[in-house]
Tab-separated table of C-alpha atoms in Angstrom:
chain	number	residue	atom	x	y	z
A	1	ASP	CA	-6.955	-0.399	28.787
A	2	VAL	CA	-3.181	-0.646	29.261
A	3	GLY	CA	-3.400	-4.353	30.072
A	4	ASN	CA	-5.043	-5.241	26.765
A	5	PRO	CA	-2.502	-7.425	24.898
A	6	LEU	CA	-3.972	-6.484	21.501
A	7	GLN	CA	-2.937	-2.882	22.058
A	8	LYS	CA	0.614	-3.928	22.879
A	9	ILE	CA	0.903	-6.160	19.816
A	10	TRP	CA	0.732	-3.244	17.403
A	11	PHE	CA	2.159	-0.408	19.532
A	12	PHE	CA	5.827	-1.407	19.797
A	13	PRO	CA	6.213	-2.552	16.167
A	14	VAL	CA	4.611	0.626	14.813
A	15	VAL	CA	6.772	2.878	17.001
A	16	ALA	CA	9.884	0.895	16.020
A	17	SER	CA	8.938	1.186	12.338
A	18	ILE	CA	8.537	4.957	12.698
A	19	LEU	CA	11.951	5.107	14.365
A	20	TRP	CA	13.514	3.107	11.487
A	21	TRP	CA	11.964	5.486	8.940
A	22	THR	CA	13.312	8.451	10.901
A	23	ILE	CA	16.809	6.975	10.856
A	24	ARG	CA	16.735	6.085	7.143
A	25	LEU	CA	15.248	9.373	5.994
A	26	SER	CA	17.673	11.396	8.092
A	27	LEU	CA	20.617	9.576	6.466
A	28	LEU	CA	19.298	9.780	2.900
A	29	GLY	CA	21.942	11.464	0.759
A	30	ARG	CA	24.270	11.956	3.733
A	31	VAL	CA	26.027	8.593	3.788
A	32	PRO	CA	27.257	6.301	1.007
A	33	PHE	CA	24.771	3.759	-0.352
A	34	GLU	CA	26.377	0.723	1.344
A	35	THR	CA	26.646	2.523	4.674
A	36	GLY	CA	22.958	3.376	4.505
A	37	VAL	CA	22.067	-0.235	3.740
A	38	THR	CA	24.182	-1.430	6.668
A	39	ILE	CA	22.719	1.104	9.084
A	40	GLY	CA	19.201	0.280	7.884
A	41	ALA	CA	19.701	-3.466	8.314
A	42	LEU	CA	21.340	-3.153	11.732
A	43	SER	CA	18.606	-0.754	12.831
A	44	ASN	CA	15.916	-3.209	11.752
A	45	PHE	CA	17.522	-6.095	13.608
A	46	GLY	CA	18.199	-4.007	16.711
A	47	LEU	CA	14.650	-2.665	16.753
A	48	LEU	CA	13.277	-6.172	16.256
A	49	VAL	CA	15.136	-7.394	19.340
A	50	LEU	CA	13.967	-4.349	21.298
A	51	VAL	CA	10.323	-4.875	20.238
A	52	ILE	CA	10.343	-8.479	21.430
A	53	PHE	CA	12.094	-7.680	24.725
A	54	LEU	CA	9.760	-4.771	25.485
A	55	SER	CA	6.675	-6.738	24.522
A	56	ASP	CA	7.695	-9.578	26.822
A	57	PHE	CA	8.545	-7.201	29.656
A	58	TRP	CA	5.209	-5.353	29.580
A	59	ARG	CA	3.000	-8.348	28.982
A	60	ASP	CA	1.477	-10.624	31.572
A	61	LYS	CA	3.366	-13.892	31.497
A	62	ALA	CA	1.620	-16.847	29.917
A	63	ASP	CA	1.073	-20.180	31.617
A	64	SER	CA	3.118	-22.289	29.235
A	65	PHE	CA	6.315	-21.827	27.282
A	66	LEU	CA	4.488	-22.144	23.949
A	67	GLN	CA	1.857	-19.560	24.906
A	68	GLN	CA	4.558	-17.121	25.945
A	69	LEU	CA	6.588	-17.815	22.791
A	70	LYS	CA	3.511	-17.194	20.638
A	71	ALA	CA	2.825	-13.945	22.474
A	72	ASN	CA	6.462	-12.875	22.058
A	73	LEU	CA	6.451	-13.711	18.344
A	74	GLN	CA	3.323	-11.704	17.493
A	75	PRO	CA	4.922	-8.236	17.749
A	76	GLY	CA	8.146	-9.559	16.218
A	77	VAL	CA	6.355	-10.928	13.162
A	78	LEU	CA	4.350	-7.718	12.806
A	79	PHE	CA	7.539	-5.664	12.946
A	80	ALA	CA	9.251	-8.004	10.445
A	81	CYS	CA	6.401	-7.435	7.981
A	82	LEU	CA	6.429	-3.664	8.502
A	83	ALA	CA	10.221	-3.548	8.227
A	84	ALA	CA	10.414	-5.651	5.056
A	85	GLY	CA	7.742	-3.521	3.432
A	86	GLY	CA	9.603	-0.422	4.580
A	87	VAL	CA	12.857	-1.651	3.060
A	88	GLY	CA	11.142	-2.236	-0.277
A	89	LEU	CA	9.319	1.083	-0.216
A	90	PHE	CA	12.452	2.955	0.789
A	91	HIS	CA	14.865	1.438	-1.732
A	92	HIS	CA	12.482	1.102	-4.658
A	93	GLY	CA	10.273	4.116	-3.969
A	94	ILE	CA	11.791	6.967	-1.995
A	95	ALA	CA	15.446	6.184	-2.772
A	96	ALA	CA	14.758	4.530	-6.141
A	97	GLU	CA	17.153	6.872	-7.921
A	98	ALA	CA	20.037	6.066	-5.567
A	99	THR	CA	19.241	2.341	-5.795
A	100	ALA	CA	19.142	2.449	-9.596
A	101	LEU	CA	22.381	4.431	-9.657
A	102	ARG	CA	24.090	1.847	-7.452
A	103	GLN	CA	22.840	-0.957	-9.695
A	104	ALA	CA	24.111	0.881	-12.783
A	105	GLU	CA	27.516	1.370	-11.117
A	106	ARG	CA	27.741	-2.353	-10.354
A	107	GLU	CA	26.670	-3.242	-13.922
A	108	ARG	CA	29.319	-0.903	-15.308
A	109	PHE	CA	31.936	-2.524	-13.051
A	110	ILE	CA	30.973	-5.976	-14.327
A	111	GLU	CA	31.072	-4.794	-17.944
A	112	GLU	CA	34.485	-3.162	-17.490
A	113	SER	CA	36.086	-5.927	-15.455
A	114	LEU	CA	35.013	-8.644	-17.892
A	115	SER	CA	35.596	-6.745	-21.142
A	116	ASP	CA	39.357	-7.318	-21.397
A	117	PRO	CA	40.189	-10.879	-22.592
A	118	ALA	CA	43.613	-10.799	-20.914
A	119	VAL	CA	42.173	-9.818	-17.535
A	120	TYR	CA	39.469	-12.467	-17.886
A	121	ALA	CA	42.119	-15.096	-18.653
A	122	GLU	CA	43.866	-14.159	-15.384
A	123	LEU	CA	40.575	-14.491	-13.513
A	124	GLN	CA	40.014	-17.912	-15.087
A	125	ALA	CA	43.445	-19.024	-13.908
A	126	GLU	CA	42.566	-18.002	-10.314
A	127	ASP	CA	38.992	-19.348	-10.242
A	128	PRO	CA	38.340	-22.937	-11.405
A	129	GLN	CA	34.600	-22.228	-11.890
A	130	LEU	CA	35.394	-19.480	-14.402
A	131	ALA	CA	37.771	-21.770	-16.301
A	132	ALA	CA	34.803	-23.654	-17.749
A	133	LEU	CA	32.952	-20.506	-18.886
A	134	ASP	CA	33.600	-18.157	-21.738
A	135	ARG	CA	33.773	-14.424	-21.039
A	136	ASP	CA	30.350	-13.560	-22.464
A	137	THR	CA	28.620	-16.270	-20.421
A	138	SER	CA	30.389	-15.140	-17.249
A	139	LYS	CA	29.426	-11.540	-17.882
A	140	GLN	CA	25.793	-12.452	-18.560
A	141	ARG	CA	25.569	-14.589	-15.407
A	142	ALA	CA	27.095	-11.807	-13.320
A	143	LEU	CA	24.652	-9.252	-14.747
A	144	ASP	CA	21.683	-11.597	-14.264
A	145	GLY	CA	22.711	-12.200	-10.647
A	146	LEU	CA	23.054	-8.491	-10.012
A	147	ARG	CA	19.650	-7.723	-11.535
A	148	PHE	CA	18.121	-10.450	-9.381
A	149	GLN	CA	19.657	-8.893	-6.251
A	150	PHE	CA	18.207	-5.486	-7.118
A	151	ASN	CA	14.750	-6.844	-7.990
A	152	PRO	CA	12.209	-5.246	-5.598
A	153	MET	CA	10.368	-8.531	-4.970
A	154	TRP	CA	13.596	-10.322	-4.061
A	155	HIS	CA	14.673	-7.419	-1.891
A	156	VAL	CA	11.435	-7.481	0.126
A	157	THR	CA	11.368	-11.293	0.270
A	158	ALA	CA	14.974	-11.558	1.471
A	159	SER	CA	14.364	-8.854	4.067
A	160	LEU	CA	11.194	-10.548	5.283
A	161	LEU	CA	12.797	-13.997	5.522
A	162	SER	CA	15.839	-12.758	7.417
A	163	LEU	CA	13.714	-10.678	9.794
A	164	LEU	CA	11.302	-13.563	10.416
A	165	LEU	CA	14.210	-15.870	11.246
A	166	ALA	CA	15.618	-13.211	13.556
A	167	ALA	CA	12.193	-12.807	15.181
A	168	LEU	CA	11.916	-16.544	15.743
A	169	SER	CA	15.370	-16.902	17.278
A	170	THR	CA	14.931	-13.765	19.385
A	171	GLY	CA	11.478	-14.885	20.495
A	172	VAL	CA	12.799	-18.266	21.633
A	173	PHE	CA	15.723	-16.611	23.443
A	174	VAL	CA	13.549	-14.008	25.170
A	175	THR	CA	10.997	-16.629	26.205
A	176	PHE	CA	13.678	-18.880	27.709
A	177	LEU	CA	15.354	-15.934	29.426
A	178	SER	CA	12.093	-14.555	30.776
A	179	ARG	CA	10.977	-17.921	32.149
A	180	TRP	CA	14.405	-18.573	33.658
A	181	LEU	CA	14.456	-15.174	35.369
A	182	ARG	CA	10.977	-15.775	36.807
A	183	THR	CA	12.040	-18.988	38.551
């Protein structure tokens, strides 16, 4: 049954997730690491918006604003969960070597940039927060922060939170727009 809303809830998010995987896998090894991350993130947000718009367009309109918002959020939240899981699986599974290499490059940069006492003294003169820290403490904090950023659990959590916030704001916008256009 095409009119069954349960079928529509999963269809658009799953197709969008497959499209994201196609994009990411086709770019693997062809673009620099940061470019791939940017394209992946923009693709996720663009697909999230598309999922919510399409779901609203093909669904029977609800009686109240809150019912329609809830219906619009369901596919968005499902896609956010699929996308966040996909980001984690991609970066820490399929592209784990590239991710680890990028982390090692950043760690090496931190080590090199904070190894020279004269250079660190110049940095302390420019940054008042560094003035209170010795070089070893600054280096350790920078490395700890970097390792936190590359932690798979943080990566998935940050992706999920940002996609859920995007789903909420997009859902509210689409619901307002849809109801306004119907009047």
